[in-house]
mmCIF file of C-alpha atoms in Angstrom:
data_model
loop_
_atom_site.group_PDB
_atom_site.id
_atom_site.type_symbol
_atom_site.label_atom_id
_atom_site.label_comp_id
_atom_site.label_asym_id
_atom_site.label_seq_id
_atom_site.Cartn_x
_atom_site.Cartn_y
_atom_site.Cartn_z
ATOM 1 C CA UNK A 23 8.074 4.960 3.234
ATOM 2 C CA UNK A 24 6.615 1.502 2.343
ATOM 3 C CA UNK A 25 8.537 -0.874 0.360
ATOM 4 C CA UNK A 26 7.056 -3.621 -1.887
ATOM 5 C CA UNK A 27 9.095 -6.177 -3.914
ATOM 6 C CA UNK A 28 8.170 -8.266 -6.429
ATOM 7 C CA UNK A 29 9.595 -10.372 -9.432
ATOM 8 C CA UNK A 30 11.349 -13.592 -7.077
ATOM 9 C CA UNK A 31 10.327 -17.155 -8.718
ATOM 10 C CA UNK A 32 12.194 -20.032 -9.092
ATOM 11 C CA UNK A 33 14.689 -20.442 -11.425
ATOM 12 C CA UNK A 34 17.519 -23.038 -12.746
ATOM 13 C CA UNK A 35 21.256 -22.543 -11.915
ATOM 14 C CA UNK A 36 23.257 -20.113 -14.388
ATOM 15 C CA UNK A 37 19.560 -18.373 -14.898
ATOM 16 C CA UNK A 38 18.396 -14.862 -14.500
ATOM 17 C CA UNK A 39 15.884 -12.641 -12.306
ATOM 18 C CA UNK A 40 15.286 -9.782 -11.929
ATOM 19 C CA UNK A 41 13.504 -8.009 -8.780
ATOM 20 C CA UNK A 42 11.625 -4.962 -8.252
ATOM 21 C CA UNK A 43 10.749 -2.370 -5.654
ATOM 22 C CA UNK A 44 8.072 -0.077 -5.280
ATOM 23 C CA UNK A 45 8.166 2.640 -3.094
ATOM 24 C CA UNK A 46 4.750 4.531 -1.333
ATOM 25 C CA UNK A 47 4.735 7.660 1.082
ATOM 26 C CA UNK A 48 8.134 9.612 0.858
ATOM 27 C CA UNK A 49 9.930 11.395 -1.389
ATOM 28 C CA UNK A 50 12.253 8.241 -3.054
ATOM 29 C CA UNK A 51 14.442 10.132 -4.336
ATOM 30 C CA UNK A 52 15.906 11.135 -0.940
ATOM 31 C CA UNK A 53 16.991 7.940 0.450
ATOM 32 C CA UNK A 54 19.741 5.657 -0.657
ATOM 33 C CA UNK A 55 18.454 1.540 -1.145
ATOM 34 C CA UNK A 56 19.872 -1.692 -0.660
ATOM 35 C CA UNK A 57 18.754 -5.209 -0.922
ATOM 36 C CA UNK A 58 19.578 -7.706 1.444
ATOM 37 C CA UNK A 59 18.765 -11.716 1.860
ATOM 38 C CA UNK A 60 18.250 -13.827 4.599
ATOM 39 C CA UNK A 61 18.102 -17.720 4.675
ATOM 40 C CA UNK A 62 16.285 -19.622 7.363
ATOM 41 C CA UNK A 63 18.157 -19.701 10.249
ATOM 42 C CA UNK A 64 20.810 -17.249 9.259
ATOM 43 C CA UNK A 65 21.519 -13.598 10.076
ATOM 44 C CA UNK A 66 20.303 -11.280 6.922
ATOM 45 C CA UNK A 67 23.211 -10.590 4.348
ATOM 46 C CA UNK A 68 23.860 -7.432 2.997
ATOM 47 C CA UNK A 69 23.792 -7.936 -1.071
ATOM 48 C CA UNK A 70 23.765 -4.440 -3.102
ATOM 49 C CA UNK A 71 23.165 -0.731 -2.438
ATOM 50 C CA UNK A 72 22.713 2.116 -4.332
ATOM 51 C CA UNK A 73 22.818 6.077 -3.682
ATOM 52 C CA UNK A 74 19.709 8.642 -3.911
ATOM 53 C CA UNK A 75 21.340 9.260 -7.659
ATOM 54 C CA UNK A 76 22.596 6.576 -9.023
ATOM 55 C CA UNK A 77 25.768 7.665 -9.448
ATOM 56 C CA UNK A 78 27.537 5.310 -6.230
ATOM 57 C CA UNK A 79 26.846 1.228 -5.840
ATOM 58 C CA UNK A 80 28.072 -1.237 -3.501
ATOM 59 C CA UNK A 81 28.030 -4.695 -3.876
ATOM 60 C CA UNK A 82 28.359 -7.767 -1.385
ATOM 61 C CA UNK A 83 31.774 -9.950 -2.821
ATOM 62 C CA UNK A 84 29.138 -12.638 -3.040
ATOM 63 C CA UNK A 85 27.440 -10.939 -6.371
ATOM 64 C CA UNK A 86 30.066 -8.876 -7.007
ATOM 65 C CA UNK A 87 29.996 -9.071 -11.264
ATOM 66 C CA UNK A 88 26.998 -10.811 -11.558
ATOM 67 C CA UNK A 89 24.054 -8.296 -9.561
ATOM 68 C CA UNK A 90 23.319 -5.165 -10.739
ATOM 69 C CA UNK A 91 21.533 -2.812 -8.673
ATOM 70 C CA UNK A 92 19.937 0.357 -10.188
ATOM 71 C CA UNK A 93 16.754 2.948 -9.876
ATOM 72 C CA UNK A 94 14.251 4.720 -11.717
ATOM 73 C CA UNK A 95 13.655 7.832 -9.489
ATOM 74 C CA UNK A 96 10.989 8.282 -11.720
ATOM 75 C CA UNK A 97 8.620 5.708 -10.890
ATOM 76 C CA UNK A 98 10.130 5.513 -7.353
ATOM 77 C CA UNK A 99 11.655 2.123 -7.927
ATOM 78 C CA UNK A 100 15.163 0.007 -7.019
ATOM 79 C CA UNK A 101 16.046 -2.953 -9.159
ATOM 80 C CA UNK A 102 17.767 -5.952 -8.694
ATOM 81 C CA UNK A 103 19.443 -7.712 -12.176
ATOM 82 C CA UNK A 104 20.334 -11.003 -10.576
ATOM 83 C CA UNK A 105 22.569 -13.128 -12.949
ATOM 84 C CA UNK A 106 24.311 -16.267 -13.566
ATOM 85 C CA UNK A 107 22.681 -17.762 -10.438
ATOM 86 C CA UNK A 108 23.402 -20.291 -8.152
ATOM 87 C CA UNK A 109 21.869 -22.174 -5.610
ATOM 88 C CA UNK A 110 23.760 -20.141 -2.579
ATOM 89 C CA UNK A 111 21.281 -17.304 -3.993
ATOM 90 C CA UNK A 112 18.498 -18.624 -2.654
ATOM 91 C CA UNK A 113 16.776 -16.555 -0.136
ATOM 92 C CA UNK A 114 14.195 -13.801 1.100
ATOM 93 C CA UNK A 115 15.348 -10.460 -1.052
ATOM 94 C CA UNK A 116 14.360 -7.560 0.810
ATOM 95 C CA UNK A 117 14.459 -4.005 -0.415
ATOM 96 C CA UNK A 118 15.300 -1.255 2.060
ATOM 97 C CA UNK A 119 15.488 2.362 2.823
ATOM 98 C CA UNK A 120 18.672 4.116 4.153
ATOM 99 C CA UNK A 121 19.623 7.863 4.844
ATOM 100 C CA UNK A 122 22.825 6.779 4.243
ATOM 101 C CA UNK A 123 24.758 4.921 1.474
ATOM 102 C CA UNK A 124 25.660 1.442 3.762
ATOM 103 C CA UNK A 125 25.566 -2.526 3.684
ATOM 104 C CA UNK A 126 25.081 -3.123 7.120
ATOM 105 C CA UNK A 127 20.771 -3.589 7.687
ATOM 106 C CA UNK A 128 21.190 -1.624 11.098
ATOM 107 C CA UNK A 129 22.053 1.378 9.112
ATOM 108 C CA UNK A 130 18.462 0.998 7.014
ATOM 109 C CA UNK A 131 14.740 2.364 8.646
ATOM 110 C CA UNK A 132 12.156 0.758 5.966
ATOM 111 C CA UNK A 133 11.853 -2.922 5.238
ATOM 112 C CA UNK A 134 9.764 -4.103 2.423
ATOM 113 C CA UNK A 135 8.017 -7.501 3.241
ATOM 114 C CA UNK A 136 10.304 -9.944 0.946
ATOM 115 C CA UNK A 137 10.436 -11.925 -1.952
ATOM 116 C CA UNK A 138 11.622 -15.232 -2.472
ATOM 117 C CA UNK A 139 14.130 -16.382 -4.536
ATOM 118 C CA UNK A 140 15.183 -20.033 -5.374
ATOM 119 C CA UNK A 141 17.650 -21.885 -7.627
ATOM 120 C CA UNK A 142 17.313 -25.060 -8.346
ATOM 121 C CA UNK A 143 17.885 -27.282 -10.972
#
């Protein structure tokens, strides 16, 4: 399946974003998503994930209250609500593909290509 975010930008601390990914190839509804970020220079940190319903979510402590994750099996799309931001959000968001519900990125076969976030005042 082929995975294509969209919707990082910069924005000012206590601001909102919200991030979108489009799915190509496979059936959507059959895999579970997360989204993950990655600084330079760091390993890549497991933020949200949601199941091939909707029904189950997981969430990094990190965003915990402040991300929502959620789909539209419809259009074959995962969303990230990112709010009340800070500047330790700023990263590469990926969106990714699982067979499993899980927040570790070993765990997840499709990558989309990233999107970057930054917040900055």
């Amino acid at each position: 399946v082929q995975l294509i975010e969209s919707g990082g930008g910069s924005v000012q601390p206590g601001g909102s974003l919200r991030l979108s990914c489009a799915a190509f190839g496979q059936t959507f509804s059959s895999y579970d998503m997360g989204w993950f970020r990655q600084v330079p220079g760091r390993e890549r940190e497991f933020v949200a994930a949601i199941n091939w319903s909707g029904g189950r979510t997981l969430y990094s402590d990190s965003v915990k209250g402040r991300f929502i994750i959620s789909r539209d099996n419809r259009k074959d799309m995962v969303f990230l609500q990112m709010d009340r931001l800070k500047p330790e959000d700023t990263a590469v968001y990926y969106c990714a593909a699982s067979t499993s519900l899980a927040s570790t990125e070993y765990d997840y076969d499709y990558w989309g290509q990233g999107t970057q976030v930054t917040v900055s005042s």
